[in-house]
Amino acid sequence: VVVADLSGAGSGLVPDGSADDQPVPIDDAAVDDAVSAAVRWLDAHLSDVQAGGSGDPAVGELVGESRALSAGMADPDHPVVAATYRATVGARGGPEWLRMSTVVERDDGELTATFVFVPEGRDTVTLVAAQVGDGTPAPASDAAEEGSA
Amino acid sequence: VSRVRRTVVLLLVAALAVLGSSAAALERWLLPPGDDEVLALLLLGSDDGPPRDKPFDEGNADGFQLLFVSGDRQHATFVSIPRDSYVLPTAGASRRDKITHCLQVGPERCVETVASAFDVEVDGYLLTSMRAFTRGVERFGGIEIDVEQHLRVGGTSIAPGQQTLDGPEALVYGRDRNSRSDGDVGRSQAQARLLAAAHRQVHADASPGTVFRALTELRRHTVTDIPGPELVRLAFEALRLPPDNVQRTVLPGSVGMDGPAWVFFLSDGAQAIIDDAAADARLG
């Protein structure tokens, strides 16, 4: 898990180095809860789709395009051997978004994807966007560029 | 009859094949917009903050853009409001003031002023300063735009032509009113052009990395009353918006004097333009 600081420290909105120019302390417990919620969502969703289901029952059935996208990552004919998640969490005190860089290993190869969530309360996340394939690099390199905490 | 049936079956098979292939090719999914309401955002640029002495949220709002986005996020219109537009700052005000002065009370007052002057309920504001804007553009990697003419503020100048403006150059593009023949009206239009260009740039390379880089710099270099997660939703919804469907206009009027002060008297058509844009985020 990498946390990207979204506070205005160093932005130039206030004088550099002033008391108002400090990073907002990260709520680590809230970040952990949000990441756990996202991992639960992805585990349940990929398992269900692989089993031929319609999506994560706990979240609600995914329909239309989102269903087609998920089905491209996991399906009964090509079982998932392992799924790895790397989380980048944008936080300004509490978490504001989660970027889950996902690598799915199947018997026919490896697929990458990015799932974007926003927290809804403490233990729930909502999927905002998902993209499979190119343009979904592992977040560690991006986080370094962002000067993550 | 059997030939007709066979033809229908073949067409159905072909249609299903097309549907199947498009589903398999799908690479991106975005959460559908939550409601069908037009979104109204107020984008403000302060003339204060470092290196000047006053806090950025107590300066003048020299950047004053109303952005309307349609409920389906398929259309958007920037309405640029010249800084000296002479309006009633609050519902109960007895005399008019330049709209730029609203920020001296705070961004919430500017939201109130927009409601009072134009009968627009703003859903959220974003406010930046000159230094923060400069750093934000720099960290994003610059903005690609076709510069119409030579521009200059202080020691920074820009030549005409297609180019990627760095932070200081982007500030000059959005700030220079002396080089432009139409002064603040032209500057105000340029600010909207700059924002539309940034959207086009993100849209052209809408990978998660690009969106998050834009989103992160936007979040870091502005203050807003829009909750962080909501800003994330809006950022990804912006990917639905075709850049060619982004329209821009500036409120019409004329420069005049009220006592000793130069002001911008909005013409009668100004309210009609705002009403038109607020209705469906489209002009005309």
Short mmCIF file of C-alpha atoms in Angstrom, two decimals:
data_model
loop_
_atom_site.label_atom_id
_atom_site.label_comp_id
_atom_site.label_asym_id
_atom_site.label_seq_id
_atom_site.Cartn_x
_atom_site.Cartn_y
_atom_site.Cartn_z
CA VAL A 1 0.00 0.00 0.00
CA VAL A 2 1.33 3.39 -1.01
CA VAL A 3 -0.26 6.58 0.24
CA ALA A 4 -0.19 9.67 -1.96
CA ASP A 5 -0.50 12.88 0.02
CA LEU A 6 -3.21 15.12 -1.43
CA SER A 7 -2.75 17.98 0.99
CA GLY A 8 -1.80 21.41 -0.24
CA ALA A 9 1.66 21.32 1.34
CA GLY A 10 4.13 22.88 -1.07
CA SER A 11 1.38 23.99 -3.44
CA GLY A 12 2.10 27.69 -3.14
CA LEU A 13 -1.37 28.49 -1.86
CA VAL A 14 0.21 29.60 1.40
CA PRO A 15 3.78 30.66 2.15
CA ASP A 16 6.24 27.78 1.78
CA GLY A 17 7.25 26.33 5.13
CA SER A 18 4.56 28.17 7.07
CA ALA A 19 2.41 26.51 9.70
CA ASP A 20 -0.41 26.12 7.16
CA ASP A 21 1.94 24.52 4.65
CA GLN A 22 2.26 21.17 6.41
CA PRO A 23 0.92 17.81 5.20
CA VAL A 24 -2.32 16.69 6.79
CA PRO A 25 -1.59 13.70 9.08
CA ILE A 26 -2.78 10.50 7.41
CA ASP A 27 -5.49 8.49 9.14
CA ASP A 28 -3.74 5.14 8.76
CA ALA A 29 -6.61 3.14 10.24
CA ALA A 30 -9.07 4.62 7.76
CA VAL A 31 -6.66 3.92 4.90
CA ASP A 32 -6.29 0.29 6.01
CA ASP A 33 -10.05 -0.11 6.27
CA ALA A 34 -10.58 1.29 2.79
CA VAL A 35 -7.90 -0.96 1.29
CA SER A 36 -9.40 -4.00 3.02
CA ALA A 37 -12.80 -3.11 1.63
CA ALA A 38 -11.39 -2.80 -1.89
CA VAL A 39 -9.56 -6.12 -1.61
CA ARG A 40 -12.73 -7.81 -0.37
CA TRP A 41 -14.63 -6.33 -3.30
CA LEU A 42 -12.08 -7.52 -5.85
CA ASP A 43 -11.71 -10.99 -4.34
CA ALA A 44 -15.43 -11.53 -4.23
CA HIS A 45 -16.01 -10.05 -7.63
CA LEU A 46 -13.32 -11.98 -9.49
CA SER A 47 -14.26 -15.23 -7.74
CA ASP A 48 -17.90 -14.80 -8.60
CA VAL A 49 -17.26 -13.89 -12.23
CA GLN A 50 -14.87 -16.80 -12.61
CA ALA A 51 -17.54 -19.12 -11.30
CA GLY A 52 -19.84 -17.87 -14.01
CA GLY A 53 -21.71 -15.55 -11.71
CA SER A 54 -22.92 -12.09 -12.51
CA GLY A 55 -20.65 -10.09 -10.22
CA ASP A 56 -20.23 -9.45 -6.56
CA PRO A 57 -23.57 -10.13 -4.87
CA ALA A 58 -22.58 -7.96 -1.94
CA VAL A 59 -22.11 -4.96 -4.18
CA GLY A 60 -24.92 -5.59 -6.55
CA GLU A 61 -25.01 -7.14 -9.94
CA LEU A 62 -22.77 -5.49 -12.45
CA VAL A 63 -24.55 -4.90 -15.67
CA GLY A 64 -23.76 -4.05 -19.25
CA GLU A 65 -20.28 -2.90 -20.02
CA SER A 66 -18.87 -3.37 -16.54
CA ARG A 67 -19.91 -7.02 -16.62
CA ALA A 68 -18.21 -7.47 -19.99
CA LEU A 69 -15.01 -5.91 -18.73
CA SER A 70 -14.84 -8.11 -15.66
CA ALA A 71 -15.66 -11.20 -17.67
CA GLY A 72 -12.58 -10.47 -19.72
CA MET A 73 -10.42 -10.96 -16.65
CA ALA A 74 -11.95 -14.07 -15.19
CA ASP A 75 -14.15 -16.74 -16.67
CA PRO A 76 -14.85 -20.40 -16.00
CA ASP A 77 -12.82 -21.56 -19.00
CA HIS A 78 -9.61 -19.94 -17.81
CA PRO A 79 -9.33 -20.21 -14.04
CA VAL A 80 -7.50 -17.55 -12.08
CA VAL A 81 -4.39 -18.99 -10.47
CA ALA A 82 -3.60 -15.88 -8.45
CA ALA A 83 -4.57 -12.24 -8.19
CA THR A 84 -2.20 -9.58 -6.88
CA TYR A 85 -3.37 -6.14 -5.81
CA ARG A 86 -1.21 -3.09 -5.28
CA ALA A 87 -3.02 -0.18 -3.71
CA THR A 88 -2.27 3.49 -4.10
CA VAL A 89 -4.45 5.53 -1.81
CA GLY A 90 -4.93 9.25 -2.26
CA ALA A 91 -5.42 10.77 1.15
CA ARG A 92 -5.90 14.17 2.62
CA GLY A 93 -6.14 12.99 6.18
CA GLY A 94 -8.67 10.32 5.29
CA PRO A 95 -8.67 8.31 2.07
CA GLU A 96 -10.27 9.96 -0.97
CA TRP A 97 -9.57 7.41 -3.67
CA LEU A 98 -8.05 3.99 -4.14
CA ARG A 99 -6.25 2.88 -7.24
CA MET A 100 -5.99 -0.89 -7.21
CA SER A 101 -3.45 -2.11 -9.73
CA THR A 102 -4.42 -5.70 -10.31
CA VAL A 103 -2.50 -8.56 -11.89
CA VAL A 104 -4.50 -11.66 -12.64
CA GLU A 105 -2.58 -14.85 -13.44
CA ARG A 106 -4.62 -17.36 -15.43
CA ASP A 107 -3.76 -20.66 -17.01
CA ASP A 108 -3.50 -18.89 -20.35
CA GLY A 109 -1.44 -15.89 -19.32
CA GLU A 110 -1.41 -12.73 -17.25
CA LEU A 111 -3.77 -9.76 -17.34
CA THR A 112 -3.37 -6.35 -15.75
CA ALA A 113 -6.08 -3.91 -14.80
CA THR A 114 -6.74 -0.87 -12.69
CA PHE A 115 -9.82 -0.56 -10.53
CA VAL A 116 -10.65 2.84 -9.05
CA PHE A 117 -12.73 3.11 -5.91
CA VAL A 118 -13.91 5.88 -3.65
CA PRO A 119 -14.68 5.23 0.02
CA GLU A 120 -18.28 5.34 1.14
CA GLY A 121 -18.16 5.46 4.90
CA ARG A 122 -15.63 3.42 6.81
CA ASP A 123 -15.91 -0.11 5.45
CA THR A 124 -17.40 0.27 2.01
CA VAL A 125 -16.01 1.32 -1.33
CA THR A 126 -17.71 2.12 -4.62
CA LEU A 127 -16.22 1.29 -8.00
CA VAL A 128 -15.82 4.45 -10.06
CA ALA A 129 -13.78 3.25 -13.02
CA ALA A 130 -11.94 0.22 -14.32
CA GLN A 131 -9.54 -0.30 -17.16
CA VAL A 132 -7.98 -3.48 -18.48
CA GLY A 133 -4.66 -3.71 -20.25
CA ASP A 134 -2.42 -0.87 -21.33
CA GLY A 135 -2.10 2.23 -19.24
CA THR A 136 -2.46 0.39 -16.00
CA PRO A 137 1.07 0.29 -14.63
CA ALA A 138 1.86 -0.83 -11.14
CA PRO A 139 1.40 2.14 -8.86
CA ALA A 140 4.74 1.94 -7.09
CA SER A 141 6.53 3.83 -9.86
CA ASP A 142 3.75 6.39 -10.12
CA ALA A 143 3.73 6.87 -6.39
CA ALA A 144 7.42 7.66 -6.45
CA GLU A 145 6.72 10.36 -9.04
CA GLU A 146 3.96 11.73 -6.87
CA GLY A 147 6.25 12.04 -3.88
CA SER A 148 4.16 9.70 -1.85
CA ALA A 149 4.41 9.41 1.89
CA VAL B 1 -40.51 -17.82 -46.43
CA SER B 2 -37.67 -20.12 -45.45
CA ARG B 3 -35.24 -17.83 -47.27
CA VAL B 4 -36.57 -14.86 -45.30
CA ARG B 5 -36.25 -16.80 -42.05
CA ARG B 6 -32.74 -17.86 -42.97
CA THR B 7 -31.85 -14.25 -43.71
CA VAL B 8 -33.27 -13.09 -40.37
CA VAL B 9 -31.33 -15.81 -38.54
CA LEU B 10 -28.13 -14.81 -40.33
CA LEU B 11 -28.67 -11.17 -39.45
CA LEU B 12 -29.26 -12.06 -35.81
CA VAL B 13 -26.12 -14.16 -35.73
CA ALA B 14 -24.17 -11.32 -37.30
CA ALA B 15 -25.58 -8.84 -34.81
CA LEU B 16 -24.69 -11.09 -31.89
CA ALA B 17 -21.20 -11.56 -33.26
CA VAL B 18 -20.75 -7.80 -33.45
CA LEU B 19 -22.07 -7.38 -29.92
CA GLY B 20 -19.82 -10.16 -28.69
CA SER B 21 -16.72 -8.70 -30.28
CA SER B 22 -17.42 -5.23 -28.93
CA ALA B 23 -17.85 -6.65 -25.44
CA ALA B 24 -14.61 -8.56 -25.72
CA ALA B 25 -12.82 -5.42 -26.88
CA LEU B 26 -14.06 -3.36 -23.97
CA GLU B 27 -11.14 -2.01 -21.98
CA ARG B 28 -12.63 0.72 -19.86
CA TRP B 29 -15.67 1.15 -17.71
CA LEU B 30 -16.87 4.30 -15.97
CA LEU B 31 -19.51 4.67 -13.32
CA PRO B 32 -22.57 6.23 -14.94
CA PRO B 33 -23.46 9.76 -13.75
CA GLY B 34 -25.70 9.71 -10.73
CA ASP B 35 -28.47 12.06 -11.83
CA ASP B 36 -29.65 14.00 -14.82
CA GLU B 37 -29.08 17.43 -13.36
CA VAL B 38 -26.83 20.04 -14.94
CA LEU B 39 -23.74 20.57 -12.81
CA ALA B 40 -22.66 24.16 -12.13
CA LEU B 41 -19.09 24.72 -10.98
CA LEU B 42 -17.45 28.03 -10.13
CA LEU B 43 -13.74 28.18 -10.98
CA LEU B 44 -11.89 31.05 -9.35
CA GLY B 45 -8.37 32.40 -9.66
CA SER B 46 -7.10 34.72 -6.97
CA ASP B 47 -4.72 37.60 -7.63
CA ASP B 48 -3.27 37.23 -4.14
CA GLY B 49 -1.39 34.70 -2.05
CA PRO B 50 2.39 34.20 -2.13
CA PRO B 51 4.52 36.07 -3.08
CA ARG B 52 2.03 38.82 -2.29
CA ASP B 53 1.11 39.58 1.30
CA LYS B 54 -2.61 38.92 1.45
CA PRO B 55 -4.03 35.40 1.79
CA PHE B 56 -5.13 33.96 -1.55
CA ASP B 57 -8.70 33.52 -0.33
CA GLU B 58 -9.04 37.19 0.53
CA GLY B 59 -7.85 38.67 -2.76
CA ASN B 60 -9.65 39.50 -5.98
CA ALA B 61 -11.14 36.79 -8.17
CA ASP B 62 -9.45 37.76 -11.42
CA GLY B 63 -10.22 34.35 -12.84
CA PHE B 64 -14.00 33.91 -12.83
CA GLN B 65 -15.42 31.01 -14.83
CA LEU B 66 -18.79 29.34 -14.57
CA LEU B 67 -18.72 25.82 -15.91
CA PHE B 68 -21.96 24.02 -16.72
CA VAL B 69 -21.86 20.27 -17.41
CA SER B 70 -24.87 18.36 -18.68
CA GLY B 71 -26.38 15.58 -16.61
CA ASP B 72 -25.17 12.90 -19.01
CA ARG B 73 -21.72 14.56 -19.04
CA GLN B 74 -21.83 14.80 -22.82
CA HIS B 75 -21.79 18.59 -23.06
CA ALA B 76 -20.21 21.46 -21.17
CA THR B 77 -20.05 25.22 -21.49
CA PHE B 78 -17.63 27.69 -19.96
CA VAL B 79 -19.19 31.07 -19.29
CA SER B 80 -16.37 33.53 -18.71
CA ILE B 81 -17.26 36.46 -16.51
CA PRO B 82 -15.07 39.56 -16.81
CA ARG B 83 -13.61 40.51 -13.45
CA ASP B 84 -15.03 44.04 -13.45
CA SER B 85 -18.59 42.92 -14.15
CA TYR B 86 -20.74 45.24 -12.10
CA VAL B 87 -23.28 43.21 -10.13
CA LEU B 88 -25.16 43.06 -6.86
CA PRO B 89 -22.84 41.04 -4.59
CA THR B 90 -25.60 39.68 -2.36
CA ALA B 91 -29.35 39.39 -2.53
CA GLY B 92 -29.88 42.24 -0.08
CA ALA B 93 -27.16 44.54 -1.35
CA SER B 94 -28.10 48.12 -2.05
CA ARG B 95 -25.33 48.91 -4.50
CA ARG B 96 -23.38 47.08 -7.12
CA ASP B 97 -19.73 46.12 -6.97
CA LYS B 98 -17.16 44.54 -9.25
CA ILE B 99 -17.66 40.78 -9.16
CA THR B 100 -13.94 40.22 -8.57
CA HIS B 101 -14.28 41.77 -5.10
CA CYS B 102 -16.43 38.92 -3.83
CA LEU B 103 -13.32 36.92 -2.99
CA GLN B 104 -12.22 39.53 -0.48
CA VAL B 105 -14.94 38.07 1.73
CA GLY B 106 -14.15 34.50 0.69
CA PRO B 107 -15.06 31.98 -2.04
CA GLU B 108 -18.41 31.26 -0.38
CA ARG B 109 -19.33 34.90 -0.99
CA CYS B 110 -18.54 34.43 -4.69
CA VAL B 111 -20.96 31.50 -4.76
CA GLU B 112 -23.53 33.76 -3.12
CA THR B 113 -22.82 36.50 -5.62
CA VAL B 114 -23.37 34.17 -8.57
CA ALA B 115 -26.71 33.18 -7.09
CA SER B 116 -27.65 36.79 -6.47
CA ALA B 117 -26.45 38.23 -9.75
CA PHE B 118 -27.34 35.41 -12.14
CA ASP B 119 -29.80 33.18 -10.31
CA VAL B 120 -27.46 30.20 -10.59
CA GLU B 121 -27.14 27.66 -7.82
CA VAL B 122 -23.49 26.64 -7.77
CA ASP B 123 -22.79 23.00 -6.91
CA GLY B 124 -19.20 23.61 -5.92
CA TYR B 125 -16.26 25.94 -6.28
CA LEU B 126 -12.55 25.48 -6.88
CA LEU B 127 -10.14 28.28 -6.04
CA THR B 128 -6.47 28.59 -6.86
CA SER B 129 -3.82 31.28 -6.71
CA MET B 130 -1.25 32.42 -9.23
CA ARG B 131 1.63 30.53 -7.63
CA ALA B 132 -0.41 27.39 -6.99
CA PHE B 133 -1.71 27.43 -10.56
CA THR B 134 1.84 27.77 -11.85
CA ARG B 135 3.09 24.87 -9.75
CA GLY B 136 0.08 22.73 -10.54
CA VAL B 137 0.58 23.11 -14.30
CA GLU B 138 4.30 22.50 -13.90
CA ARG B 139 3.78 19.28 -11.96
CA PHE B 140 1.12 18.11 -14.38
CA GLY B 141 3.58 18.49 -17.22
CA GLY B 142 2.33 21.58 -19.02
CA ILE B 143 -0.69 22.41 -21.16
CA GLU B 144 -0.76 22.07 -24.95
CA ILE B 145 -2.44 25.02 -26.62
CA ASP B 146 -2.34 27.16 -29.74
CA VAL B 147 -1.28 30.63 -28.59
CA GLU B 148 -2.96 33.27 -30.76
CA GLN B 149 -0.58 36.15 -30.23
CA HIS B 150 2.53 37.31 -28.47
CA LEU B 151 1.94 37.62 -24.72
CA ARG B 152 4.05 38.90 -21.91
CA VAL B 153 3.88 39.54 -18.19
CA GLY B 154 7.04 40.67 -16.43
CA GLY B 155 10.01 38.70 -17.69
CA THR B 156 7.99 35.83 -19.12
CA SER B 157 6.82 35.99 -22.71
CA ILE B 158 5.16 33.55 -25.10
CA ALA B 159 5.39 33.47 -28.87
CA PRO B 160 2.35 32.63 -30.99
CA GLY B 161 1.81 29.06 -32.17
CA GLN B 162 1.04 25.55 -31.04
CA GLN B 163 3.10 24.64 -28.01
CA THR B 164 3.17 23.15 -24.54
CA LEU B 165 3.11 25.89 -21.95
CA ASP B 166 5.01 25.30 -18.74
CA GLY B 167 3.70 26.65 -15.43
CA PRO B 168 4.92 30.27 -15.69
CA GLU B 169 3.90 30.47 -19.35
CA ALA B 170 0.43 29.11 -18.62
CA LEU B 171 0.06 31.78 -15.98
CA VAL B 172 1.02 34.48 -18.47
CA TYR B 173 -1.48 33.05 -20.97
CA GLY B 174 -4.28 33.27 -18.41
CA ARG B 175 -3.16 36.55 -16.92
CA ASP B 176 -1.98 38.93 -19.63
CA ARG B 177 -4.59 41.56 -20.41
CA ASN B 178 -2.31 44.37 -21.55
CA SER B 179 -1.14 42.60 -24.71
CA ARG B 180 -4.68 41.69 -25.73
CA SER B 181 -6.69 44.25 -27.66
CA ASP B 182 -9.83 43.31 -25.76
CA GLY B 183 -8.12 43.49 -22.38
CA ASP B 184 -9.80 41.66 -19.53
CA VAL B 185 -12.53 40.24 -21.77
CA GLY B 186 -9.87 38.51 -23.88
CA ARG B 187 -8.02 37.37 -20.81
CA SER B 188 -11.17 35.91 -19.36
CA GLN B 189 -11.79 33.97 -22.56
CA ALA B 190 -8.20 32.78 -22.54
CA GLN B 191 -8.62 31.28 -19.10
CA ALA B 192 -11.50 29.15 -20.33
CA ARG B 193 -9.52 28.18 -23.41
CA LEU B 194 -6.69 27.03 -21.16
CA LEU B 195 -8.99 24.90 -19.03
CA ALA B 196 -10.63 23.38 -22.08
CA ALA B 197 -7.19 22.57 -23.49
CA ALA B 198 -6.22 20.80 -20.27
CA HIS B 199 -9.39 18.72 -20.49
CA ARG B 200 -8.65 17.84 -24.10
CA GLN B 201 -5.15 16.79 -23.11
CA VAL B 202 -6.33 14.44 -20.37
CA HIS B 203 -9.07 13.09 -22.58
CA ALA B 204 -6.58 12.27 -25.33
CA ASP B 205 -4.53 10.07 -23.02
CA ALA B 206 -7.13 8.93 -20.56
CA SER B 207 -5.09 6.22 -18.87
CA PRO B 208 -5.55 5.93 -15.12
CA GLY B 209 -2.07 7.38 -14.67
CA THR B 210 -2.94 10.54 -16.60
CA VAL B 211 -6.26 11.00 -14.85
CA PHE B 212 -4.73 10.55 -11.43
CA ARG B 213 -1.88 12.90 -12.20
CA ALA B 214 -4.38 15.59 -13.22
CA LEU B 215 -6.63 14.83 -10.30
CA THR B 216 -3.81 14.88 -7.77
CA GLU B 217 -2.47 18.22 -8.95
CA LEU B 218 -5.96 19.69 -9.07
CA ARG B 219 -6.60 18.56 -5.51
CA ARG B 220 -3.27 19.78 -4.19
CA HIS B 221 -3.31 23.18 -5.81
CA THR B 222 -6.87 24.29 -5.14
CA VAL B 223 -9.24 24.68 -2.25
CA THR B 224 -12.76 23.49 -2.82
CA ASP B 225 -16.01 22.76 -1.06
CA ILE B 226 -16.41 19.60 -3.15
CA PRO B 227 -15.66 16.51 -1.04
CA GLY B 228 -12.57 14.61 -2.21
CA PRO B 229 -14.37 11.41 -3.30
CA GLU B 230 -16.91 13.49 -5.22
CA LEU B 231 -14.08 15.25 -7.02
CA VAL B 232 -12.76 11.84 -8.04
CA ARG B 233 -16.14 10.89 -9.49
CA LEU B 234 -16.28 14.15 -11.43
CA ALA B 235 -12.76 13.67 -12.75
CA PHE B 236 -13.61 10.27 -14.20
CA GLU B 237 -16.96 11.52 -15.46
CA ALA B 238 -15.01 14.14 -17.40
CA LEU B 239 -13.69 11.29 -19.55
CA ARG B 240 -17.21 10.91 -20.92
CA LEU B 241 -17.15 14.48 -22.16
CA PRO B 242 -15.97 14.79 -25.80
CA PRO B 243 -13.61 17.78 -26.03
CA ASP B 244 -15.41 18.98 -29.16
CA ASN B 245 -18.60 19.27 -27.08
CA VAL B 246 -17.02 21.85 -24.78
CA GLN B 247 -18.28 25.32 -25.68
CA ARG B 248 -17.01 28.67 -24.47
CA THR B 249 -18.51 32.13 -24.30
CA VAL B 250 -17.93 35.37 -22.46
CA LEU B 251 -20.59 37.61 -21.01
CA PRO B 252 -21.11 40.68 -23.21
CA GLY B 253 -21.02 44.23 -21.97
CA SER B 254 -19.14 47.47 -22.14
CA VAL B 255 -16.58 49.33 -20.09
CA GLY B 256 -17.78 52.46 -18.37
CA MET B 257 -17.42 54.49 -15.24
CA ASP B 258 -19.39 54.55 -12.04
CA GLY B 259 -18.05 57.49 -10.09
CA PRO B 260 -14.28 57.23 -10.14
CA ALA B 261 -14.20 53.50 -10.90
CA TRP B 262 -13.91 51.77 -14.24
CA VAL B 263 -16.41 48.92 -14.36
CA PHE B 264 -17.87 46.48 -16.87
CA PHE B 265 -21.58 46.95 -17.44
CA LEU B 266 -23.09 43.65 -18.50
CA SER B 267 -25.45 43.97 -21.43
CA ASP B 268 -29.05 42.78 -21.41
CA GLY B 269 -28.06 39.63 -23.22
CA ALA B 270 -25.77 38.42 -20.44
CA GLN B 271 -28.50 36.83 -18.36
CA ALA B 272 -29.97 35.10 -21.39
CA ILE B 273 -26.60 33.49 -22.10
CA ILE B 274 -26.34 32.19 -18.57
CA ASP B 275 -29.91 30.90 -18.60
CA ASP B 276 -29.22 29.14 -21.88
CA ALA B 277 -26.04 27.49 -20.63
CA ALA B 278 -27.59 26.56 -17.28
CA ALA B 279 -30.52 24.83 -18.96
CA ASP B 280 -28.58 22.03 -20.66
CA ALA B 281 -24.90 23.06 -20.63
CA ARG B 282 -25.15 23.95 -24.31
CA LEU B 283 -25.30 27.25 -26.14
CA GLY B 284 -28.18 27.72 -28.52
#
